[in-house]
Amino acid sequence: MTPGSRYPAHEDLVAPGRSRSQLWRLLLGLGVIAMVSYGLQIVTFLVLLGFTSVEWLLVMERGRTPIAMLILLATFGFLPLGVGLAARLLHNRSFFSLIGAPGLTVQQFIRTCLGGTAVFAVIMVLPPYDFGAPLVANLHWLTWLGLLPLSLLAVLVQVSAEELVFRGYLQQALAARFSHPVIWLGLPSALFGAAHYMPQEAGDNAWLLCLWAMGFGLLMADLTARAGTLGPAIAVHFVNNIVALLILGSPSSLFGLALYLLPYEMSDVAALRPWLWVDCATMLVLWLVARLAIRR
C-alpha cells in the first residue's frame, strides 16, 4: 500500500494540478493570494475611511458590532479571488476544480451540515446548562433573527474562503508535488493553526487555541482527502462557526453577531482550559459524523 492509497478520492482533486506542481508555483501562488486579498482589503478600508473614522475601523477589526462583523466576514470573499487567479495562472486549473464535483460537493455539504447540526442540538439539551456562570445577552433575539440570513451568508463566505486556501489550494498543490500524506495533511494544518494565533486576545491561552486550530485543520484535511470534495470540511467549519460566532460568542472579539456571550474571556486560563477539552471532544465527534455522512 502506498502512503496516499488510503485516500483514493483525493486524486480527483489533485490530478488537475500534477502537470504544474513545482514548488515555486505554489510559493508564488500564495503570494498572489496574499496580494489580491490584502490589496482589496486595504482598498475596502480606505473606502470605508471616507465614510467613517479610524476608531470605527478598529471596532470593525475586532468585530464588535453587527455591521462591523458583517463587513469583516465579507472581506474573506477576497481570498477566493486570489485563489482562482493563482490556480489559473500558475497551475492551469479552474477555480472549481479545487472544490470538487459540484453535485457531490453539495450533497456532502448538506448531509454533513445536517449531521453537525444534530450533534450541537444534542449538546445544547444535555447538562451542564451553563459555563460556570450565566451567559451574557448580546443581541436582542428579534435583531438576531432579522440579521440571521445575512449572518449565515457571511459565515459561509468566511469558512468557504479558509477551506479554499488551506484544504483547496495549499493541500492539493502539496499533494500534487509530494506523495506522503504527512506533508500535504500536516503542513496546511500547521499553517492553519498559526493563522489562529491571537496573543492579544487569548494571552496565555494563545498557544493552546493555536494547537486546537491545528487539530481542527488536520481533521478537515483528512475529511477533504476522504471525500474528494471540500463539501464536508466547509460544512463542519460552517456549523462550528455558527455556534462560535452567531450563538455563543467570545467577549474578547468577533462577537458582533452573537446572540449570547460566554461568561469568560479567551485569556481566562482557569475558565477556558477545561472547556477546550470539551471542544476537542466535540471536534472529534463532528469529524466522525462527517465521515459517516460521506460514506458512499
PDB file of C-alpha atoms in Angstrom:
ATOM      1  CA  MET A   1       0.000   0.000   0.000  1.00  0.00           C
ATOM      2  CA  THR A   2       1.413   3.399  -0.988  1.00  0.00           C
ATOM      3  CA  PRO A   3       1.215   6.238   1.597  1.00  0.00           C
ATOM      4  CA  GLY A   4      -1.605   8.003  -0.207  1.00  0.00           C
ATOM      5  CA  SER A   5      -3.619   4.962  -1.316  1.00  0.00           C
ATOM      6  CA  ARG A   6      -5.925   5.230   1.695  1.00  0.00           C
ATOM      7  CA  TYR A   7      -7.272   8.427   0.081  1.00  0.00           C
ATOM      8  CA  PRO A   8      -8.253   7.404  -3.476  1.00  0.00           C
ATOM      9  CA  ALA A   9     -10.940  10.096  -3.726  1.00  0.00           C
ATOM     10  CA  HIS A  10      -8.333  12.783  -3.137  1.00  0.00           C
ATOM     11  CA  GLU A  11      -6.789  12.041  -6.523  1.00  0.00           C
ATOM     12  CA  ASP A  12      -9.835  13.596  -8.201  1.00  0.00           C
ATOM     13  CA  LEU A  13      -8.856  16.917  -6.613  1.00  0.00           C
ATOM     14  CA  VAL A  14      -5.104  16.578  -7.008  1.00  0.00           C
ATOM     15  CA  ALA A  15      -4.836  15.250 -10.585  1.00  0.00           C
ATOM     16  CA  PRO A  16      -5.549  18.575 -12.374  1.00  0.00           C
ATOM     17  CA  GLY A  17      -2.530  20.129 -10.667  1.00  0.00           C
ATOM     18  CA  ARG A  18       0.067  17.432 -11.261  1.00  0.00           C
ATOM     19  CA  SER A  19       1.335  18.804 -14.559  1.00  0.00           C
ATOM     20  CA  ARG A  20       2.373  22.081 -12.900  1.00  0.00           C
ATOM     21  CA  SER A  21       3.351  21.085  -9.380  1.00  0.00           C
ATOM     22  CA  GLN A  22       6.699  22.855  -8.967  1.00  0.00           C
ATOM     23  CA  LEU A  23       7.212  24.388  -5.536  1.00  0.00           C
ATOM     24  CA  TRP A  24       7.969  27.806  -6.979  1.00  0.00           C
ATOM     25  CA  ARG A  25       4.472  27.851  -8.461  1.00  0.00           C
ATOM     26  CA  LEU A  26       2.952  27.103  -5.056  1.00  0.00           C
ATOM     27  CA  LEU A  27       5.004  29.794  -3.303  1.00  0.00           C
ATOM     28  CA  LEU A  28       4.254  32.354  -5.995  1.00  0.00           C
ATOM     29  CA  GLY A  29       0.593  31.368  -5.870  1.00  0.00           C
ATOM     30  CA  LEU A  30       0.468  32.009  -2.134  1.00  0.00           C
ATOM     31  CA  GLY A  31       1.975  35.410  -2.832  1.00  0.00           C
ATOM     32  CA  VAL A  32      -0.709  36.116  -5.426  1.00  0.00           C
ATOM     33  CA  ILE A  33      -3.446  35.108  -2.964  1.00  0.00           C
ATOM     34  CA  ALA A  34      -1.974  37.349  -0.262  1.00  0.00           C
ATOM     35  CA  MET A  35      -1.521  40.342  -2.590  1.00  0.00           C
ATOM     36  CA  VAL A  36      -5.029  40.107  -4.042  1.00  0.00           C
ATOM     37  CA  SER A  37      -6.820  39.588  -0.724  1.00  0.00           C
ATOM     38  CA  TYR A  38      -4.829  42.100   1.329  1.00  0.00           C
ATOM     39  CA  GLY A  39      -4.810  44.612  -1.522  1.00  0.00           C
ATOM     40  CA  LEU A  40      -8.597  44.504  -1.808  1.00  0.00           C
ATOM     41  CA  GLN A  41      -8.942  44.670   1.978  1.00  0.00           C
ATOM     42  CA  ILE A  42      -6.834  47.829   2.041  1.00  0.00           C
ATOM     43  CA  VAL A  43      -8.964  49.357  -0.709  1.00  0.00           C
ATOM     44  CA  THR A  44     -12.085  48.450   1.273  1.00  0.00           C
ATOM     45  CA  PHE A  45     -10.716  50.024   4.447  1.00  0.00           C
ATOM     46  CA  LEU A  46      -9.723  53.194   2.555  1.00  0.00           C
ATOM     47  CA  VAL A  47     -13.212  53.475   1.079  1.00  0.00           C
ATOM     48  CA  LEU A  48     -14.774  52.947   4.497  1.00  0.00           C
ATOM     49  CA  LEU A  49     -12.438  55.523   5.965  1.00  0.00           C
ATOM     50  CA  GLY A  50     -14.063  58.086   3.705  1.00  0.00           C
ATOM     51  CA  PHE A  51     -17.383  57.473   5.475  1.00  0.00           C
ATOM     52  CA  THR A  52     -16.251  56.534   8.976  1.00  0.00           C
ATOM     53  CA  SER A  53     -13.306  57.067  11.324  1.00  0.00           C
ATOM     54  CA  VAL A  54     -10.124  55.228  12.272  1.00  0.00           C
ATOM     55  CA  GLU A  55     -11.729  54.401  15.619  1.00  0.00           C
ATOM     56  CA  TRP A  56     -14.656  52.665  13.877  1.00  0.00           C
ATOM     57  CA  LEU A  57     -12.260  50.668  11.702  1.00  0.00           C
ATOM     58  CA  LEU A  58     -10.591  49.427  14.883  1.00  0.00           C
ATOM     59  CA  VAL A  59     -14.020  48.384  16.143  1.00  0.00           C
ATOM     60  CA  MET A  60     -14.584  46.583  12.832  1.00  0.00           C
ATOM     61  CA  GLU A  61     -11.258  44.781  13.128  1.00  0.00           C
ATOM     62  CA  ARG A  62     -12.463  43.282  16.410  1.00  0.00           C
ATOM     63  CA  GLY A  63     -15.975  42.605  15.056  1.00  0.00           C
ATOM     64  CA  ARG A  64     -17.684  44.327  17.982  1.00  0.00           C
ATOM     65  CA  THR A  65     -20.893  45.446  16.224  1.00  0.00           C
ATOM     66  CA  PRO A  66     -23.204  43.628  13.779  1.00  0.00           C
ATOM     67  CA  ILE A  67     -22.325  45.804  10.773  1.00  0.00           C
ATOM     68  CA  ALA A  68     -18.613  45.645  11.603  1.00  0.00           C
ATOM     69  CA  MET A  69     -18.758  41.867  11.872  1.00  0.00           C
ATOM     70  CA  LEU A  70     -20.678  41.500   8.607  1.00  0.00           C
ATOM     71  CA  ILE A  71     -18.140  43.635   6.752  1.00  0.00           C
ATOM     72  CA  LEU A  72     -15.220  41.810   8.354  1.00  0.00           C
ATOM     73  CA  LEU A  73     -16.573  38.395   7.372  1.00  0.00           C
ATOM     74  CA  ALA A  74     -17.435  39.617   3.877  1.00  0.00           C
ATOM     75  CA  THR A  75     -13.810  40.652   3.262  1.00  0.00           C
ATOM     76  CA  PHE A  76     -12.883  36.961   3.393  1.00  0.00           C
ATOM     77  CA  GLY A  77     -14.550  36.827  -0.019  1.00  0.00           C
ATOM     78  CA  PHE A  78     -11.387  38.386  -1.464  1.00  0.00           C
ATOM     79  CA  LEU A  79      -9.436  35.192  -0.738  1.00  0.00           C
ATOM     80  CA  PRO A  80     -11.257  33.061  -3.346  1.00  0.00           C
ATOM     81  CA  LEU A  81     -10.489  35.717  -5.972  1.00  0.00           C
ATOM     82  CA  GLY A  82      -6.784  35.299  -5.261  1.00  0.00           C
ATOM     83  CA  VAL A  83      -7.098  31.509  -5.170  1.00  0.00           C
ATOM     84  CA  GLY A  84      -8.844  31.419  -8.542  1.00  0.00           C
ATOM     85  CA  LEU A  85      -6.251  33.711 -10.099  1.00  0.00           C
ATOM     86  CA  ALA A  86      -3.326  31.699  -8.739  1.00  0.00           C
ATOM     87  CA  ALA A  87      -4.869  28.390  -9.828  1.00  0.00           C
ATOM     88  CA  ARG A  88      -5.463  29.587 -13.380  1.00  0.00           C
ATOM     89  CA  LEU A  89      -2.229  31.491 -13.961  1.00  0.00           C
ATOM     90  CA  LEU A  90       0.231  29.171 -12.220  1.00  0.00           C
ATOM     91  CA  HIS A  91      -1.338  25.706 -12.322  1.00  0.00           C
ATOM     92  CA  ASN A  92      -3.578  25.901 -15.401  1.00  0.00           C
ATOM     93  CA  ARG A  93      -6.570  24.645 -13.463  1.00  0.00           C
ATOM     94  CA  SER A  94     -10.007  26.083 -12.878  1.00  0.00           C
ATOM     95  CA  PHE A  95     -11.282  27.527  -9.642  1.00  0.00           C
ATOM     96  CA  PHE A  96     -13.994  24.867  -9.363  1.00  0.00           C
ATOM     97  CA  SER A  97     -11.522  22.025  -9.813  1.00  0.00           C
ATOM     98  CA  LEU A  98     -10.227  22.913  -6.329  1.00  0.00           C
ATOM     99  CA  ILE A  99     -13.685  22.342  -4.835  1.00  0.00           C
ATOM    100  CA  GLY A 100     -14.729  19.053  -6.416  1.00  0.00           C
ATOM    101  CA  ALA A 101     -17.620  17.753  -8.491  1.00  0.00           C
ATOM    102  CA  PRO A 102     -20.489  20.236  -7.926  1.00  0.00           C
ATOM    103  CA  GLY A 103     -23.272  17.710  -7.342  1.00  0.00           C
ATOM    104  CA  LEU A 104     -21.231  15.595  -4.948  1.00  0.00           C
ATOM    105  CA  THR A 105     -19.918  18.695  -3.150  1.00  0.00           C
ATOM    106  CA  VAL A 106     -23.422  19.994  -2.464  1.00  0.00           C
ATOM    107  CA  GLN A 107     -24.686  16.559  -1.426  1.00  0.00           C
ATOM    108  CA  GLN A 108     -21.825  16.029   1.022  1.00  0.00           C
ATOM    109  CA  PHE A 109     -22.162  19.585   2.338  1.00  0.00           C
ATOM    110  CA  ILE A 110     -25.878  19.188   3.093  1.00  0.00           C
ATOM    111  CA  ARG A 111     -25.538  15.755   4.688  1.00  0.00           C
ATOM    112  CA  THR A 112     -22.625  16.866   6.848  1.00  0.00           C
ATOM    113  CA  CYS A 113     -24.427  20.081   7.863  1.00  0.00           C
ATOM    114  CA  LEU A 114     -27.433  18.073   8.990  1.00  0.00           C
ATOM    115  CA  GLY A 115     -25.246  15.697  10.986  1.00  0.00           C
ATOM    116  CA  GLY A 116     -23.262  18.518  12.575  1.00  0.00           C
ATOM    117  CA  THR A 117     -26.433  20.418  13.474  1.00  0.00           C
ATOM    118  CA  ALA A 118     -27.784  17.280  15.160  1.00  0.00           C
ATOM    119  CA  VAL A 119     -24.566  16.975  17.202  1.00  0.00           C
ATOM    120  CA  PHE A 120     -24.819  20.536  18.516  1.00  0.00           C
ATOM    121  CA  ALA A 121     -28.555  20.162  19.151  1.00  0.00           C
ATOM    122  CA  VAL A 122     -27.834  17.186  21.404  1.00  0.00           C
ATOM    123  CA  ILE A 123     -25.049  19.091  23.174  1.00  0.00           C
ATOM    124  CA  MET A 124     -27.371  22.038  23.822  1.00  0.00           C
ATOM    125  CA  VAL A 125     -30.018  19.908  25.530  1.00  0.00           C
ATOM    126  CA  LEU A 126     -27.586  17.925  27.685  1.00  0.00           C
ATOM    127  CA  PRO A 127     -26.181  19.162  31.001  1.00  0.00           C
ATOM    128  CA  PRO A 128     -24.362  21.197  32.148  1.00  0.00           C
ATOM    129  CA  TYR A 129     -26.580  24.097  31.192  1.00  0.00           C
ATOM    130  CA  ASP A 130     -24.078  26.897  31.773  1.00  0.00           C
ATOM    131  CA  PHE A 131     -20.350  27.590  31.688  1.00  0.00           C
ATOM    132  CA  GLY A 132     -19.835  28.091  35.405  1.00  0.00           C
ATOM    133  CA  ALA A 133     -21.692  31.405  35.184  1.00  0.00           C
ATOM    134  CA  PRO A 134     -24.773  32.644  33.332  1.00  0.00           C
ATOM    135  CA  LEU A 135     -24.451  33.516  29.652  1.00  0.00           C
ATOM    136  CA  VAL A 136     -24.458  37.244  28.866  1.00  0.00           C
ATOM    137  CA  ALA A 137     -27.126  38.521  26.476  1.00  0.00           C
ATOM    138  CA  ASN A 138     -25.615  40.321  23.483  1.00  0.00           C
ATOM    139  CA  LEU A 139     -28.226  40.958  20.764  1.00  0.00           C
ATOM    140  CA  HIS A 140     -31.973  41.114  21.223  1.00  0.00           C
ATOM    141  CA  TRP A 141     -33.396  37.932  19.754  1.00  0.00           C
ATOM    142  CA  LEU A 142     -35.547  39.838  17.220  1.00  0.00           C
ATOM    143  CA  THR A 143     -32.484  41.736  15.980  1.00  0.00           C
ATOM    144  CA  TRP A 144     -30.543  38.485  15.869  1.00  0.00           C
ATOM    145  CA  LEU A 145     -33.251  36.741  13.842  1.00  0.00           C
ATOM    146  CA  GLY A 146     -33.515  39.669  11.452  1.00  0.00           C
ATOM    147  CA  LEU A 147     -29.778  39.561  10.813  1.00  0.00           C
ATOM    148  CA  LEU A 148     -29.600  35.768  10.654  1.00  0.00           C
ATOM    149  CA  PRO A 149     -29.858  35.331   6.847  1.00  0.00           C
ATOM    150  CA  LEU A 150     -27.015  37.817   6.273  1.00  0.00           C
ATOM    151  CA  SER A 151     -25.079  36.389   9.202  1.00  0.00           C
ATOM    152  CA  LEU A 152     -25.286  32.841   7.849  1.00  0.00           C
ATOM    153  CA  LEU A 153     -24.211  34.004   4.399  1.00  0.00           C
ATOM    154  CA  ALA A 154     -21.272  35.944   5.853  1.00  0.00           C
ATOM    155  CA  VAL A 155     -20.108  32.954   7.906  1.00  0.00           C
ATOM    156  CA  LEU A 156     -20.432  30.706   4.854  1.00  0.00           C
ATOM    157  CA  VAL A 157     -18.232  33.120   2.875  1.00  0.00           C
ATOM    158  CA  GLN A 158     -15.636  33.137   5.653  1.00  0.00           C
ATOM    159  CA  VAL A 159     -15.382  29.373   6.151  1.00  0.00           C
ATOM    160  CA  SER A 160     -15.503  28.626   2.418  1.00  0.00           C
ATOM    161  CA  ALA A 161     -12.650  31.062   1.816  1.00  0.00           C
ATOM    162  CA  GLU A 162     -10.491  29.489   4.522  1.00  0.00           C
ATOM    163  CA  GLU A 163     -11.169  25.980   3.253  1.00  0.00           C
ATOM    164  CA  LEU A 164     -10.352  27.023  -0.312  1.00  0.00           C
ATOM    165  CA  VAL A 165      -6.966  28.364   0.772  1.00  0.00           C
ATOM    166  CA  PHE A 166      -5.887  25.619   3.168  1.00  0.00           C
ATOM    167  CA  ARG A 167      -7.695  22.430   2.054  1.00  0.00           C
ATOM    168  CA  GLY A 168      -8.159  23.575  -1.512  1.00  0.00           C
ATOM    169  CA  TYR A 169      -5.163  25.362  -2.965  1.00  0.00           C
ATOM    170  CA  LEU A 170      -2.405  24.593  -0.443  1.00  0.00           C
ATOM    171  CA  GLN A 171      -3.237  20.964   0.366  1.00  0.00           C
ATOM    172  CA  GLN A 172      -3.814  19.998  -3.244  1.00  0.00           C
ATOM    173  CA  ALA A 173      -0.697  21.747  -4.538  1.00  0.00           C
ATOM    174  CA  LEU A 174       1.426  19.952  -1.947  1.00  0.00           C
ATOM    175  CA  ALA A 175      -0.246  16.619  -2.708  1.00  0.00           C
ATOM    176  CA  ALA A 176       0.497  17.126  -6.415  1.00  0.00           C
ATOM    177  CA  ARG A 177       4.165  17.506  -5.537  1.00  0.00           C
ATOM    178  CA  PHE A 178       4.623  15.113  -2.582  1.00  0.00           C
ATOM    179  CA  SER A 179       3.075  11.664  -2.260  1.00  0.00           C
ATOM    180  CA  HIS A 180       3.219  11.242   1.525  1.00  0.00           C
ATOM    181  CA  PRO A 181       0.126  12.441   3.434  1.00  0.00           C
ATOM    182  CA  VAL A 182       2.241  13.661   6.369  1.00  0.00           C
ATOM    183  CA  ILE A 183       3.342  16.572   4.181  1.00  0.00           C
ATOM    184  CA  TRP A 184       0.109  17.559   2.490  1.00  0.00           C
ATOM    185  CA  LEU A 185      -2.062  16.903   5.540  1.00  0.00           C
ATOM    186  CA  GLY A 186       0.343  18.274   8.131  1.00  0.00           C
ATOM    187  CA  LEU A 187       1.794  21.446   6.642  1.00  0.00           C
ATOM    188  CA  PRO A 188      -1.502  23.171   5.714  1.00  0.00           C
ATOM    189  CA  SER A 189      -2.880  22.240   9.148  1.00  0.00           C
ATOM    190  CA  ALA A 190       0.163  23.729  10.902  1.00  0.00           C
ATOM    191  CA  LEU A 191      -0.218  26.945   8.919  1.00  0.00           C
ATOM    192  CA  PHE A 192      -3.955  26.994   9.655  1.00  0.00           C
ATOM    193  CA  GLY A 193      -3.155  26.758  13.362  1.00  0.00           C
ATOM    194  CA  ALA A 194      -0.550  29.526  13.107  1.00  0.00           C
ATOM    195  CA  ALA A 195      -3.119  31.764  11.382  1.00  0.00           C
ATOM    196  CA  HIS A 196      -5.274  31.469  14.518  1.00  0.00           C
ATOM    197  CA  TYR A 197      -2.536  32.591  16.893  1.00  0.00           C
ATOM    198  CA  MET A 198      -4.044  35.565  18.762  1.00  0.00           C
ATOM    199  CA  PRO A 199      -1.863  36.524  21.747  1.00  0.00           C
ATOM    200  CA  GLN A 200      -3.572  39.891  22.257  1.00  0.00           C
ATOM    201  CA  GLU A 201      -6.990  38.312  22.782  1.00  0.00           C
ATOM    202  CA  ALA A 202      -6.029  34.909  24.207  1.00  0.00           C
ATOM    203  CA  GLY A 203      -2.970  35.749  26.319  1.00  0.00           C
ATOM    204  CA  ASP A 204      -1.506  32.593  27.875  1.00  0.00           C
ATOM    205  CA  ASN A 205      -4.146  30.518  26.103  1.00  0.00           C
ATOM    206  CA  ALA A 206      -2.967  31.617  22.632  1.00  0.00           C
ATOM    207  CA  TRP A 207      -0.777  28.570  22.012  1.00  0.00           C
ATOM    208  CA  LEU A 208      -3.478  26.168  23.169  1.00  0.00           C
ATOM    209  CA  LEU A 209      -6.007  27.755  20.829  1.00  0.00           C
ATOM    210  CA  CYS A 210      -3.404  27.600  18.083  1.00  0.00           C
ATOM    211  CA  LEU A 211      -2.945  23.864  18.716  1.00  0.00           C
ATOM    212  CA  TRP A 212      -6.715  23.385  18.767  1.00  0.00           C
ATOM    213  CA  ALA A 213      -6.982  25.085  15.361  1.00  0.00           C
ATOM    214  CA  MET A 214      -4.131  22.905  14.075  1.00  0.00           C
ATOM    215  CA  GLY A 215      -6.008  19.779  15.156  1.00  0.00           C
ATOM    216  CA  PHE A 216      -9.186  21.096  13.568  1.00  0.00           C
ATOM    217  CA  GLY A 217      -7.298  21.759  10.345  1.00  0.00           C
ATOM    218  CA  LEU A 218      -5.862  18.244  10.344  1.00  0.00           C
ATOM    219  CA  LEU A 219      -9.316  16.690  10.685  1.00  0.00           C
ATOM    220  CA  MET A 220     -10.693  18.908   7.904  1.00  0.00           C
ATOM    221  CA  ALA A 221      -7.742  17.928   5.704  1.00  0.00           C
ATOM    222  CA  ASP A 222      -8.497  14.262   6.335  1.00  0.00           C
ATOM    223  CA  LEU A 223     -12.187  14.792   5.506  1.00  0.00           C
ATOM    224  CA  THR A 224     -11.295  16.521   2.244  1.00  0.00           C
ATOM    225  CA  ALA A 225      -8.959  13.697   1.247  1.00  0.00           C
ATOM    226  CA  ARG A 226     -11.587  11.051   2.064  1.00  0.00           C
ATOM    227  CA  ALA A 227     -14.468  12.891   0.390  1.00  0.00           C
ATOM    228  CA  GLY A 228     -12.779  14.120  -2.776  1.00  0.00           C
ATOM    229  CA  THR A 229     -14.520  17.499  -2.357  1.00  0.00           C
ATOM    230  CA  LEU A 230     -14.388  20.484   0.000  1.00  0.00           C
ATOM    231  CA  GLY A 231     -18.076  19.992   0.880  1.00  0.00           C
ATOM    232  CA  PRO A 232     -17.697  18.167   4.229  1.00  0.00           C
ATOM    233  CA  ALA A 233     -14.873  20.404   5.503  1.00  0.00           C
ATOM    234  CA  ILE A 234     -16.818  23.543   4.633  1.00  0.00           C
ATOM    235  CA  ALA A 235     -19.908  22.083   6.338  1.00  0.00           C
ATOM    236  CA  VAL A 236     -18.146  21.184   9.607  1.00  0.00           C
ATOM    237  CA  HIS A 237     -16.380  24.561   9.646  1.00  0.00           C
ATOM    238  CA  PHE A 238     -19.705  26.281   8.905  1.00  0.00           C
ATOM    239  CA  VAL A 239     -21.629  24.561  11.702  1.00  0.00           C
ATOM    240  CA  ASN A 240     -18.778  25.109  14.159  1.00  0.00           C
ATOM    241  CA  ASN A 241     -18.525  28.817  13.358  1.00  0.00           C
ATOM    242  CA  ILE A 242     -22.284  29.317  13.538  1.00  0.00           C
ATOM    243  CA  VAL A 243     -22.060  28.257  17.167  1.00  0.00           C
ATOM    244  CA  ALA A 244     -18.846  30.195  17.861  1.00  0.00           C
ATOM    245  CA  LEU A 245     -19.794  33.433  16.086  1.00  0.00           C
ATOM    246  CA  LEU A 246     -23.595  33.583  15.974  1.00  0.00           C
ATOM    247  CA  ILE A 247     -24.782  31.803  19.114  1.00  0.00           C
ATOM    248  CA  LEU A 248     -22.101  31.748  21.836  1.00  0.00           C
ATOM    249  CA  GLY A 249     -19.597  34.494  21.044  1.00  0.00           C
ATOM    250  CA  SER A 250     -16.453  35.341  22.929  1.00  0.00           C
ATOM    251  CA  PRO A 251     -16.450  38.706  24.748  1.00  0.00           C
ATOM    252  CA  SER A 252     -12.827  39.152  23.648  1.00  0.00           C
ATOM    253  CA  SER A 253     -13.575  39.816  19.960  1.00  0.00           C
ATOM    254  CA  LEU A 254     -15.738  38.876  16.953  1.00  0.00           C
ATOM    255  CA  PHE A 255     -18.974  38.966  18.965  1.00  0.00           C
ATOM    256  CA  GLY A 256     -20.972  41.486  16.926  1.00  0.00           C
ATOM    257  CA  LEU A 257     -23.441  38.913  15.556  1.00  0.00           C
ATOM    258  CA  ALA A 258     -23.663  36.621  18.601  1.00  0.00           C
ATOM    259  CA  LEU A 259     -26.926  36.079  20.452  1.00  0.00           C
ATOM    260  CA  TYR A 260     -25.090  35.421  23.720  1.00  0.00           C
ATOM    261  CA  LEU A 261     -21.586  35.958  25.066  1.00  0.00           C
ATOM    262  CA  LEU A 262     -19.612  33.434  27.069  1.00  0.00           C
ATOM    263  CA  PRO A 263     -19.035  34.454  30.702  1.00  0.00           C
ATOM    264  CA  TYR A 264     -15.235  34.451  30.330  1.00  0.00           C
ATOM    265  CA  GLU A 265     -12.565  35.984  28.117  1.00  0.00           C
ATOM    266  CA  MET A 266     -10.328  33.888  25.855  1.00  0.00           C
ATOM    267  CA  SER A 267      -7.404  34.886  28.067  1.00  0.00           C
ATOM    268  CA  ASP A 268      -9.039  33.450  31.215  1.00  0.00           C
ATOM    269  CA  VAL A 269      -6.842  30.403  31.833  1.00  0.00           C
ATOM    270  CA  ALA A 270      -8.859  28.849  34.655  1.00  0.00           C
ATOM    271  CA  ALA A 271     -12.192  29.164  32.875  1.00  0.00           C
ATOM    272  CA  LEU A 272     -11.218  28.376  29.282  1.00  0.00           C
ATOM    273  CA  ARG A 273      -8.845  25.424  29.510  1.00  0.00           C
ATOM    274  CA  PRO A 274     -11.323  22.861  30.890  1.00  0.00           C
ATOM    275  CA  TRP A 275     -13.750  23.755  28.094  1.00  0.00           C
ATOM    276  CA  LEU A 276     -11.056  23.251  25.482  1.00  0.00           C
ATOM    277  CA  TRP A 277     -11.227  19.526  26.266  1.00  0.00           C
ATOM    278  CA  VAL A 278     -14.966  19.662  25.574  1.00  0.00           C
ATOM    279  CA  ASP A 279     -14.258  21.470  22.309  1.00  0.00           C
ATOM    280  CA  CYS A 280     -11.711  18.807  21.355  1.00  0.00           C
ATOM    281  CA  ALA A 281     -14.215  16.029  22.045  1.00  0.00           C
ATOM    282  CA  THR A 282     -16.890  17.876  20.063  1.00  0.00           C
ATOM    283  CA  MET A 283     -14.474  18.324  17.172  1.00  0.00           C
ATOM    284  CA  LEU A 284     -13.772  14.594  17.064  1.00  0.00           C
ATOM    285  CA  VAL A 285     -17.479  13.756  17.153  1.00  0.00           C
ATOM    286  CA  LEU A 286     -18.137  16.176  14.271  1.00  0.00           C
ATOM    287  CA  TRP A 287     -15.354  14.537  12.292  1.00  0.00           C
ATOM    288  CA  LEU A 288     -16.798  11.065  12.882  1.00  0.00           C
ATOM    289  CA  VAL A 289     -20.298  12.216  11.960  1.00  0.00           C
ATOM    290  CA  ALA A 290     -18.933  13.779   8.777  1.00  0.00           C
ATOM    291  CA  ARG A 291     -17.172  10.561   7.886  1.00  0.00           C
ATOM    292  CA  LEU A 292     -20.481   8.722   8.204  1.00  0.00           C
ATOM    293  CA  ALA A 293     -22.188  11.390   6.068  1.00  0.00           C
ATOM    294  CA  ILE A 294     -19.742  10.953   3.181  1.00  0.00           C
ATOM    295  CA  ARG A 295     -19.778   7.172   3.056  1.00  0.00           C
ATOM    296  CA  ARG A 296     -20.655   6.118  -0.474  1.00  0.00           C
TER     297      ARG A 296
END
